[in-house]
Amino acid sequence: MIFVIGAATPAADRCGIIGALMNAHADPHTSLAARLAHVVPEAEIALAEPLIARIAALKAEHDALVLAHNYQTPLVSSVADFTGDSLAMAQYALEAPARTLVVCGVRFMAETVKLLCPDKCVLLSAAEAGCSLADSIDAEAVRAVRAACPGVPVVAYINTTAAVKAEVDVCCTSANAVRVVRALGAPRVIMLPDQHLAGFVAEESGVEVIAWGGQCEVHTRFNPADIRAFRLETQVTVLAHPECPEGVRAEADFVGSTGAMAHFLSERRPPRAMLLTECAMADNVAVQCPDIQFVRPCNLCPHMKATTLERVVQALEMLAAPIEIDPALAARARRPIARMLEIG
Ligand code: 13P
Ligand code: SF4
């Protein structure tokens, strides 16, 4: 059962990009053009090559590693030392052997990396890249919800600011949310800020969830009727992110984090797939799984798309505006992340 409180976030425009058939394998000896063929136009790859070479030189100069979220474009992913979902990025950051970490993603991801690696220089490639879902709740609202439900544990999605994390008991990502809530052993929890992830957790765990009413401007744009219409036209395996609304999740064959979707597809290899998530996800999986045809709809995240190769070059050249978090706040915000990582 789920009870929703608090406000919702606005919606973004839908994008009709179709992830195309791909024919590349992730062999490091294969040229970039061959690996990204059919995903990225040849001319775009040619334009990108000098930037990619510059990034490689800057990484060596500054002892830097690049972490990219699964929603980055295949070209940005091609300069990354690590790509994955939010949980995998945090786990990688803990062990990352470099002085500088460049996060190609959004601010809450870079903040998480900084909280886990306080002694490293952490850069967000597009410094303005926020997340409207994360911005749908602040620390004061968390305190108010907690006061209204005394004794109920508070679980924060990793898509929150450090100030919000400092107020909660444990964090979760879309990859481990059900596990984290079950591990608490409580009959009722508060989950924030995404009401749809909270609904998914309530369904899967049987735990009663009091949810903040935030939603992702990207995933909330999908609708069940579109999916049913596609299924009438073609045989397609549908995968949905848990940030999708309940009716959309109900139409899907599989619901999971971006990392779980990639894993499902690489294991099962359906001939045709629809990913109800950010558009770049299909492009990135297509690089690894050239035999899968990806069909629309998908939606763009404007925050994720603020990162380009040019922005990665600038971040590494200037080393400007590294992520800084007040040490006292950081100490409080680190605790729920550490608790989450212990649960796994
Ligand atoms: P994942 O942790 O599943 O990669 O999701 C992050 C995100 O922001 C989805 O919108
Ligand atoms: Fe935030 Fe949604 Fe973009 Fe993910 S896809 S970063 S939740 S706005």
mmCIF file of N, CA and C in Angstrom, residues 80-198:
data_model
loop_
_atom_site.group_PDB
_atom_site.id
_atom_site.type_symbol
_atom_site.label_atom_id
_atom_site.label_comp_id
_atom_site.label_asym_id
_atom_site.label_seq_id
_atom_site.Cartn_x
_atom_site.Cartn_y
_atom_site.Cartn_z
ATOM 1 N N ALA A 80 34.656 7.452 -21.163
ATOM 2 C CA ALA A 80 34.506 7.098 -19.743
ATOM 3 C C ALA A 80 35.353 5.880 -19.380
ATOM 4 N N ASP A 81 35.911 5.917 -18.171
ATOM 5 C CA ASP A 81 36.615 4.758 -17.636
ATOM 6 C C ASP A 81 35.621 3.802 -16.990
ATOM 7 N N PHE A 82 34.445 4.339 -16.670
ATOM 8 C CA PHE A 82 33.405 3.509 -16.066
ATOM 9 C C PHE A 82 32.045 4.050 -16.479
ATOM 10 N N THR A 83 31.141 3.157 -16.870
ATOM 11 C CA THR A 83 29.752 3.577 -17.130
ATOM 12 C C THR A 83 28.828 2.642 -16.352
ATOM 13 N N GLY A 84 27.722 3.186 -15.879
ATOM 14 C CA GLY A 84 26.798 2.327 -15.146
ATOM 15 C C GLY A 84 25.635 3.098 -14.580
ATOM 16 N N ASP A 85 24.864 2.427 -13.705
ATOM 17 C CA ASP A 85 23.739 3.095 -13.051
ATOM 18 C C ASP A 85 24.233 3.812 -11.787
ATOM 19 N N SER A 86 23.333 4.456 -11.067
ATOM 20 C CA SER A 86 23.746 5.283 -9.926
ATOM 21 C C SER A 86 24.451 4.456 -8.853
ATOM 22 N N LEU A 87 23.959 3.241 -8.617
ATOM 23 C CA LEU A 87 24.580 2.408 -7.580
ATOM 24 C C LEU A 87 25.985 1.993 -8.005
ATOM 25 N N ALA A 88 26.111 1.545 -9.239
ATOM 26 C CA ALA A 88 27.417 1.091 -9.726
ATOM 27 C C ALA A 88 28.422 2.249 -9.742
ATOM 28 N N MET A 89 27.961 3.446 -10.079
ATOM 29 C CA MET A 89 28.865 4.612 -10.078
ATOM 30 C C MET A 89 29.403 4.861 -8.670
ATOM 31 N N ALA A 90 28.514 4.787 -7.674
ATOM 32 C CA ALA A 90 28.944 5.027 -6.285
ATOM 33 C C ALA A 90 29.922 3.942 -5.846
ATOM 34 N N GLN A 91 29.619 2.690 -6.203
ATOM 35 C CA GLN A 91 30.509 1.585 -5.800
ATOM 36 C C GLN A 91 31.871 1.717 -6.473
ATOM 37 N N TYR A 92 31.880 2.124 -7.738
ATOM 38 C CA TYR A 92 33.149 2.301 -8.450
ATOM 39 C C TYR A 92 33.957 3.444 -7.829
ATOM 40 N N ALA A 93 33.259 4.547 -7.499
ATOM 41 C CA ALA A 93 33.954 5.728 -6.958
ATOM 42 C C ALA A 93 34.739 5.375 -5.697
ATOM 43 N N LEU A 94 34.171 4.517 -4.868
ATOM 44 C CA LEU A 94 34.815 4.126 -3.604
ATOM 45 C C LEU A 94 36.230 3.597 -3.818
ATOM 46 N N GLU A 95 36.422 2.901 -4.923
ATOM 47 C CA GLU A 95 37.715 2.242 -5.181
ATOM 48 C C GLU A 95 38.500 2.928 -6.287
ATOM 49 N N ALA A 96 37.998 4.017 -6.836
ATOM 50 C CA ALA A 96 38.599 4.597 -8.055
ATOM 51 C C ALA A 96 40.035 5.070 -7.806
ATOM 52 N N PRO A 97 40.991 4.529 -8.560
ATOM 53 C CA PRO A 97 42.392 4.846 -8.311
ATOM 54 C C PRO A 97 42.848 6.098 -9.065
ATOM 55 N N ALA A 98 42.374 7.278 -8.660
ATOM 56 C CA ALA A 98 42.793 8.522 -9.329
ATOM 57 C C ALA A 98 42.593 9.694 -8.377
ATOM 58 N N ARG A 99 43.315 10.792 -8.665
ATOM 59 C CA ARG A 99 43.207 11.973 -7.804
ATOM 60 C C ARG A 99 41.961 12.795 -8.168
ATOM 61 N N THR A 100 41.611 12.743 -9.441
ATOM 62 C CA THR A 100 40.491 13.556 -9.935
ATOM 63 C C THR A 100 39.426 12.638 -10.544
ATOM 64 N N LEU A 101 38.166 12.888 -10.204
ATOM 65 C CA LEU A 101 37.071 12.111 -10.785
ATOM 66 C C LEU A 101 36.118 13.073 -11.496
ATOM 67 N N VAL A 102 35.896 12.822 -12.769
ATOM 68 C CA VAL A 102 34.976 13.666 -13.537
ATOM 69 C C VAL A 102 33.669 12.896 -13.705
ATOM 70 N N VAL A 103 32.581 13.469 -13.211
ATOM 71 C CA VAL A 103 31.282 12.796 -13.305
ATOM 72 C C VAL A 103 30.516 13.363 -14.496
ATOM 73 N N CYS A 104 30.187 12.489 -15.434
ATOM 74 C CA CYS A 104 29.331 12.868 -16.559
ATOM 75 C C CYS A 104 27.935 12.366 -16.193
ATOM 76 N N GLY A 105 27.146 13.258 -15.667
ATOM 77 C CA GLY A 105 25.829 12.896 -15.168
ATOM 78 C C GLY A 105 25.205 14.155 -14.604
ATOM 79 N N VAL A 106 24.577 14.039 -13.444
ATOM 80 C CA VAL A 106 23.941 15.206 -12.841
ATOM 81 C C VAL A 106 24.466 15.416 -11.410
ATOM 82 N N ARG A 107 24.079 16.558 -10.820
ATOM 83 C CA ARG A 107 24.723 17.001 -9.578
ATOM 84 C C ARG A 107 24.637 15.992 -8.430
ATOM 85 N N PHE A 108 23.480 15.344 -8.256
ATOM 86 C CA PHE A 108 23.408 14.435 -7.101
ATOM 87 C C PHE A 108 24.416 13.289 -7.249
ATOM 88 N N MET A 109 24.736 12.920 -8.470
ATOM 89 C CA MET A 109 25.713 11.837 -8.686
ATOM 90 C C MET A 109 27.112 12.314 -8.295
ATOM 91 N N ALA A 110 27.438 13.565 -8.687
ATOM 92 C CA ALA A 110 28.755 14.112 -8.341
ATOM 93 C C ALA A 110 28.851 14.331 -6.837
ATOM 94 N N GLU A 111 27.754 14.756 -6.213
ATOM 95 C CA GLU A 111 27.768 14.939 -4.753
ATOM 96 C C GLU A 111 27.983 13.601 -4.046
ATOM 97 N N THR A 112 27.326 12.567 -4.548
ATOM 98 C CA THR A 112 27.503 11.237 -3.942
ATOM 99 C C THR A 112 28.964 10.807 -4.031
ATOM 100 N N VAL A 113 29.563 11.032 -5.195
ATOM 101 C CA VAL A 113 30.979 10.669 -5.371
ATOM 102 C C VAL A 113 31.841 11.470 -4.398
ATOM 103 N N LYS A 114 31.562 12.761 -4.261
ATOM 104 C CA LYS A 114 32.356 13.586 -3.338
ATOM 105 C C LYS A 114 32.187 13.113 -1.887
ATOM 106 N N LEU A 115 30.952 12.738 -1.525
ATOM 107 C CA LEU A 115 30.718 12.255 -0.153
ATOM 108 C C LEU A 115 31.517 10.983 0.110
ATOM 109 N N LEU A 116 31.644 10.142 -0.921
ATOM 110 C CA LEU A 116 32.367 8.883 -0.744
ATOM 111 C C LEU A 116 33.875 9.061 -0.869
ATOM 112 N N CYS A 117 34.295 10.116 -1.553
ATOM 113 C CA CYS A 117 35.728 10.346 -1.807
ATOM 114 C C CYS A 117 36.071 11.785 -1.425
ATOM 115 N N PRO A 118 35.987 12.131 -0.140
ATOM 116 C CA PRO A 118 36.152 13.538 0.252
ATOM 117 C C PRO A 118 37.518 14.123 -0.076
ATOM 118 N N ASP A 119 38.536 13.274 -0.226
ATOM 119 C CA ASP A 119 39.878 13.805 -0.485
ATOM 120 C C ASP A 119 40.187 13.968 -1.963
ATOM 121 N N LYS A 120 39.268 13.550 -2.818
ATOM 122 C CA LYS A 120 39.533 13.675 -4.253
ATOM 123 C C LYS A 120 38.927 14.963 -4.800
ATOM 124 N N CYS A 121 39.473 15.401 -5.947
ATOM 125 C CA CYS A 121 38.863 16.532 -6.664
ATOM 126 C C CYS A 121 37.756 15.928 -7.538
ATOM 127 N N VAL A 122 36.517 16.292 -7.241
ATOM 128 C CA VAL A 122 35.379 15.743 -8.004
ATOM 129 C C VAL A 122 34.777 16.860 -8.851
ATOM 130 N N LEU A 123 34.706 16.607 -10.153
ATOM 131 C CA LEU A 123 34.169 17.615 -11.081
ATOM 132 C C LEU A 123 32.886 17.082 -11.705
ATOM 133 N N LEU A 124 31.928 17.971 -11.901
ATOM 134 C CA LEU A 124 30.722 17.638 -12.663
ATOM 135 C C LEU A 124 30.928 18.278 -14.028
ATOM 136 N N SER A 125 30.932 17.464 -15.078
ATOM 137 C CA SER A 125 31.319 17.993 -16.402
ATOM 138 C C SER A 125 30.430 19.169 -16.824
ATOM 139 N N ALA A 126 29.145 19.091 -16.552
ATOM 140 C CA ALA A 126 28.248 20.226 -16.825
ATOM 141 C C ALA A 126 27.778 20.730 -15.461
ATOM 142 N N ALA A 127 28.419 21.765 -14.980
ATOM 143 C CA ALA A 127 28.221 22.180 -13.578
ATOM 144 C C ALA A 127 26.769 22.538 -13.268
ATOM 145 N N GLU A 128 26.001 22.940 -14.291
ATOM 146 C CA GLU A 128 24.615 23.357 -14.049
ATOM 147 C C GLU A 128 23.637 22.178 -14.087
ATOM 148 N N ALA A 129 24.117 20.972 -14.357
ATOM 149 C CA ALA A 129 23.208 19.834 -14.557
ATOM 150 C C ALA A 129 22.617 19.356 -13.233
ATOM 151 N N GLY A 130 21.391 19.752 -12.984
ATOM 152 C CA GLY A 130 20.700 19.320 -11.770
ATOM 153 C C GLY A 130 19.776 18.160 -12.085
ATOM 154 N N CYS A 131 18.804 17.945 -11.222
ATOM 155 C CA CYS A 131 17.795 16.902 -11.453
ATOM 156 C C CYS A 131 16.515 17.450 -10.823
ATOM 157 N N SER A 132 15.480 17.650 -11.645
ATOM 158 C CA SER A 132 14.258 18.272 -11.129
ATOM 159 C C SER A 132 13.586 17.382 -10.081
ATOM 160 N N LEU A 133 13.784 16.070 -10.181
ATOM 161 C CA LEU A 133 13.240 15.174 -9.155
ATOM 162 C C LEU A 133 13.939 15.441 -7.820
ATOM 163 N N ALA A 134 15.260 15.529 -7.855
ATOM 164 C CA ALA A 134 16.020 15.807 -6.620
ATOM 165 C C ALA A 134 15.601 17.154 -6.026
ATOM 166 N N ASP A 135 15.301 18.105 -6.905
ATOM 167 C CA ASP A 135 14.945 19.450 -6.427
ATOM 168 C C ASP A 135 13.508 19.547 -5.923
ATOM 169 N N SER A 136 12.756 18.444 -5.971
ATOM 170 C CA SER A 136 11.349 18.514 -5.563
ATOM 171 C C SER A 136 11.174 18.423 -4.038
ATOM 172 N N ILE A 137 12.274 18.240 -3.319
ATOM 173 C CA ILE A 137 12.167 18.205 -1.857
ATOM 174 C C ILE A 137 13.411 18.835 -1.242
ATOM 175 N N ASP A 138 13.231 19.548 -0.129
ATOM 176 C CA ASP A 138 14.397 20.107 0.569
ATOM 177 C C ASP A 138 14.448 19.564 1.999
ATOM 178 N N ALA A 139 15.507 19.941 2.708
ATOM 179 C CA ALA A 139 15.756 19.377 4.037
ATOM 180 C C ALA A 139 14.619 19.716 5.003
ATOM 181 N N GLU A 140 14.080 20.916 4.884
ATOM 182 C CA GLU A 140 13.010 21.333 5.793
ATOM 183 C C GLU A 140 11.772 20.444 5.619
ATOM 184 N N ALA A 141 11.461 20.138 4.377
ATOM 185 C CA ALA A 141 10.301 19.269 4.108
ATOM 186 C C ALA A 141 10.533 17.873 4.690
ATOM 187 N N VAL A 142 11.768 17.381 4.611
ATOM 188 C CA VAL A 142 12.045 16.051 5.180
ATOM 189 C C VAL A 142 11.809 16.082 6.686
ATOM 190 N N ARG A 143 12.282 17.161 7.318
ATOM 191 C CA ARG A 143 12.092 17.265 8.780
ATOM 192 C C ARG A 143 10.605 17.291 9.124
ATOM 193 N N ALA A 144 9.830 17.987 8.297
ATOM 194 C CA ALA A 144 8.378 18.077 8.557
ATOM 195 C C ALA A 144 7.708 16.715 8.398
ATOM 196 N N VAL A 145 8.090 15.965 7.367
ATOM 197 C CA VAL A 145 7.495 14.638 7.144
ATOM 198 C C VAL A 145 7.859 13.711 8.294
ATOM 199 N N ARG A 146 9.116 13.785 8.696
ATOM 200 C CA ARG A 146 9.569 12.923 9.799
ATOM 201 C C ARG A 146 8.795 13.252 11.088
ATOM 202 N N ALA A 147 8.594 14.546 11.326
ATOM 203 C CA ALA A 147 7.876 14.954 12.546
ATOM 204 C C ALA A 147 6.425 14.478 12.508
ATOM 205 N N ALA A 148 5.858 14.421 11.305
ATOM 206 C CA ALA A 148 4.461 13.992 11.180
ATOM 207 C C ALA A 148 4.309 12.475 11.329
ATOM 208 N N CYS A 149 5.404 11.734 11.148
ATOM 209 C CA CYS A 149 5.340 10.258 11.218
ATOM 210 C C CYS A 149 6.430 9.767 12.166
ATOM 211 N N PRO A 150 6.319 10.061 13.457
ATOM 212 C CA PRO A 150 7.408 9.702 14.371
ATOM 213 C C PRO A 150 7.677 8.194 14.387
ATOM 214 N N GLY A 151 8.972 7.861 14.384
ATOM 215 C CA GLY A 151 9.380 6.459 14.471
ATOM 216 C C GLY A 151 9.406 5.719 13.138
ATOM 217 N N VAL A 152 8.929 6.364 12.059
ATOM 218 C CA VAL A 152 8.919 5.674 10.757
ATOM 219 C C VAL A 152 10.241 5.969 10.038
ATOM 220 N N PRO A 153 10.993 4.929 9.627
ATOM 221 C CA PRO A 153 12.286 5.183 8.975
ATOM 222 C C PRO A 153 12.128 5.937 7.652
ATOM 223 N N VAL A 154 13.104 6.812 7.379
ATOM 224 C CA VAL A 154 13.051 7.620 6.154
ATOM 225 C C VAL A 154 14.115 7.122 5.171
ATOM 226 N N VAL A 155 13.648 6.739 3.977
ATOM 227 C CA VAL A 155 14.535 6.226 2.920
ATOM 228 C C VAL A 155 14.587 7.265 1.806
ATOM 229 N N ALA A 156 15.804 7.728 1.493
ATOM 230 C CA ALA A 156 15.934 8.714 0.408
ATOM 231 C C ALA A 156 16.528 8.055 -0.821
ATOM 232 N N TYR A 157 15.878 8.281 -1.946
ATOM 233 C CA TYR A 157 16.437 7.899 -3.245
ATOM 234 C C TYR A 157 17.753 8.648 -3.390
ATOM 235 N N ILE A 158 18.685 8.052 -4.079
ATOM 236 C CA ILE A 158 19.987 8.721 -4.259
ATOM 237 C C ILE A 158 19.813 10.027 -5.042
ATOM 238 N N ASN A 159 18.699 10.122 -5.775
ATOM 239 C CA ASN A 159 18.385 11.362 -6.512
ATOM 240 C C ASN A 159 17.875 12.424 -5.538
ATOM 241 N N THR A 160 18.737 12.844 -4.617
ATOM 242 C CA THR A 160 18.427 13.899 -3.643
ATOM 243 C C THR A 160 19.694 14.704 -3.400
ATOM 244 N N THR A 161 19.524 15.902 -2.853
ATOM 245 C CA THR A 161 20.696 16.733 -2.541
ATOM 246 C C THR A 161 21.388 16.190 -1.284
ATOM 247 N N ALA A 162 22.619 16.634 -1.071
ATOM 248 C CA ALA A 162 23.349 16.225 0.144
ATOM 249 C C ALA A 162 22.590 16.716 1.381
ATOM 250 N N ALA A 163 21.977 17.898 1.289
ATOM 251 C CA ALA A 163 21.244 18.448 2.442
ATOM 252 C C ALA A 163 20.063 17.547 2.820
ATOM 253 N N VAL A 164 19.404 16.981 1.833
ATOM 254 C CA VAL A 164 18.296 16.042 2.110
ATOM 255 C C VAL A 164 18.847 14.736 2.674
ATOM 256 N N LYS A 165 19.911 14.244 2.082
ATOM 257 C CA LYS A 165 20.488 12.966 2.578
ATOM 258 C C LYS A 165 20.862 13.088 4.054
ATOM 259 N N ALA A 166 21.307 14.282 4.444
ATOM 260 C CA ALA A 166 21.734 14.483 5.838
ATOM 261 C C ALA A 166 20.585 14.280 6.830
ATOM 262 N N GLU A 167 19.343 14.310 6.346
ATOM 263 C CA GLU A 167 18.170 14.212 7.228
ATOM 264 C C GLU A 167 17.581 12.809 7.308
ATOM 265 N N VAL A 168 18.119 11.843 6.523
ATOM 266 C CA VAL A 168 17.403 10.565 6.390
ATOM 267 C C VAL A 168 18.155 9.415 7.047
ATOM 268 N N ASP A 169 17.512 8.245 7.095
ATOM 269 C CA ASP A 169 18.110 7.090 7.754
ATOM 270 C C ASP A 169 18.965 6.251 6.815
ATOM 271 N N VAL A 170 18.521 6.144 5.575
ATOM 272 C CA VAL A 170 19.249 5.307 4.620
ATOM 273 C C VAL A 170 18.927 5.785 3.208
ATOM 274 N N CYS A 171 19.869 5.592 2.298
ATOM 275 C CA CYS A 171 19.614 5.910 0.884
ATOM 276 C C CYS A 171 19.322 4.620 0.125
ATOM 277 N N CYS A 172 18.829 4.793 -1.086
ATOM 278 C CA CYS A 172 18.668 3.654 -1.993
ATOM 279 C C CYS A 172 18.805 4.174 -3.410
ATOM 280 N N THR A 173 19.020 3.265 -4.343
ATOM 281 C CA THR A 173 18.945 3.620 -5.760
ATOM 282 C C THR A 173 17.844 2.757 -6.361
ATOM 283 N N SER A 174 17.602 2.938 -7.652
ATOM 284 C CA SER A 174 16.562 2.110 -8.265
ATOM 285 C C SER A 174 17.004 0.645 -8.307
ATOM 286 N N ALA A 175 18.319 0.406 -8.225
ATOM 287 C CA ALA A 175 18.826 -0.968 -8.297
ATOM 288 C C ALA A 175 18.617 -1.729 -6.990
ATOM 289 N N ASN A 176 18.609 -1.026 -5.863
ATOM 290 C CA ASN A 176 18.562 -1.762 -4.583
ATOM 291 C C ASN A 176 17.421 -1.305 -3.659
ATOM 292 N N ALA A 177 16.479 -0.506 -4.164
ATOM 293 C CA ALA A 177 15.443 0.081 -3.310
ATOM 294 C C ALA A 177 14.635 -0.992 -2.567
ATOM 295 N N VAL A 178 14.264 -2.060 -3.262
ATOM 296 C CA VAL A 178 13.449 -3.102 -2.622
ATOM 297 C C VAL A 178 14.273 -3.787 -1.532
ATOM 298 N N ARG A 179 15.523 -4.074 -1.858
ATOM 299 C CA ARG A 179 16.430 -4.722 -0.900
ATOM 300 C C ARG A 179 16.615 -3.857 0.348
ATOM 301 N N VAL A 180 16.822 -2.566 0.135
ATOM 302 C CA VAL A 180 17.062 -1.652 1.258
ATOM 303 C C VAL A 180 15.828 -1.597 2.154
ATOM 304 N N VAL A 181 14.653 -1.471 1.565
ATOM 305 C CA VAL A 181 13.430 -1.363 2.369
ATOM 306 C C VAL A 181 13.179 -2.671 3.121
ATOM 307 N N ARG A 182 13.381 -3.799 2.462
ATOM 308 C CA ARG A 182 13.204 -5.094 3.163
ATOM 309 C C ARG A 182 14.187 -5.203 4.329
ATOM 310 N N ALA A 183 15.421 -4.734 4.109
ATOM 311 C CA ALA A 183 16.465 -4.869 5.140
ATOM 312 C C ALA A 183 16.117 -4.074 6.394
ATOM 313 N N LEU A 184 15.309 -3.030 6.257
ATOM 314 C CA LEU A 184 14.945 -2.241 7.436
ATOM 315 C C LEU A 184 14.058 -3.034 8.392
ATOM 316 N N GLY A 185 13.313 -3.971 7.862
ATOM 317 C CA GLY A 185 12.457 -4.822 8.697
ATOM 318 C C GLY A 185 11.315 -4.061 9.359
ATOM 319 N N ALA A 186 10.933 -2.924 8.804
ATOM 320 C CA ALA A 186 9.862 -2.108 9.391
ATOM 321 C C ALA A 186 8.553 -2.350 8.626
ATOM 322 N N PRO A 187 7.398 -2.268 9.305
ATOM 323 C CA PRO A 187 6.125 -2.488 8.592
ATOM 324 C C PRO A 187 5.754 -1.306 7.692
ATOM 325 N N ARG A 188 6.358 -0.138 7.967
ATOM 326 C CA ARG A 188 5.998 1.078 7.232
ATOM 327 C C ARG A 188 7.247 1.956 7.086
ATOM 328 N N VAL A 189 7.463 2.522 5.906
ATOM 329 C CA VAL A 189 8.615 3.431 5.710
ATOM 330 C C VAL A 189 8.144 4.687 4.982
ATOM 331 N N ILE A 190 8.949 5.741 5.109
ATOM 332 C CA ILE A 190 8.744 6.951 4.307
ATOM 333 C C ILE A 190 9.766 6.876 3.180
ATOM 334 N N MET A 191 9.315 7.080 1.923
ATOM 335 C CA MET A 191 10.262 7.097 0.797
ATOM 336 C C MET A 191 10.136 8.418 0.069
ATOM 337 N N LEU A 192 11.294 9.007 -0.285
ATOM 338 C CA LEU A 192 11.279 10.281 -1.002
ATOM 339 C C LEU A 192 12.439 10.331 -1.981
ATOM 340 N N PRO A 193 12.338 11.163 -3.045
ATOM 341 C CA PRO A 193 11.191 11.999 -3.390
ATOM 342 C C PRO A 193 10.304 11.401 -4.486
ATOM 343 N N ASP A 194 10.617 10.197 -5.017
ATOM 344 C CA ASP A 194 9.893 9.735 -6.210
ATOM 345 C C ASP A 194 8.720 8.827 -5.848
ATOM 346 N N GLN A 195 7.519 9.301 -6.130
ATOM 347 C CA GLN A 195 6.317 8.533 -5.763
ATOM 348 C C GLN A 195 6.204 7.227 -6.548
ATOM 349 N N HIS A 196 6.738 7.190 -7.773
ATOM 350 C CA HIS A 196 6.575 5.974 -8.580
ATOM 351 C C HIS A 196 7.556 4.876 -8.138
ATOM 352 N N LEU A 197 8.780 5.268 -7.846
ATOM 353 C CA LEU A 197 9.720 4.289 -7.278
ATOM 354 C C LEU A 197 9.148 3.755 -5.966
ATOM 355 N N ALA A 198 8.560 4.659 -5.172
ATOM 356 C CA ALA A 198 7.964 4.248 -3.891
ATOM 357 C C ALA A 198 6.837 3.241 -4.134
#
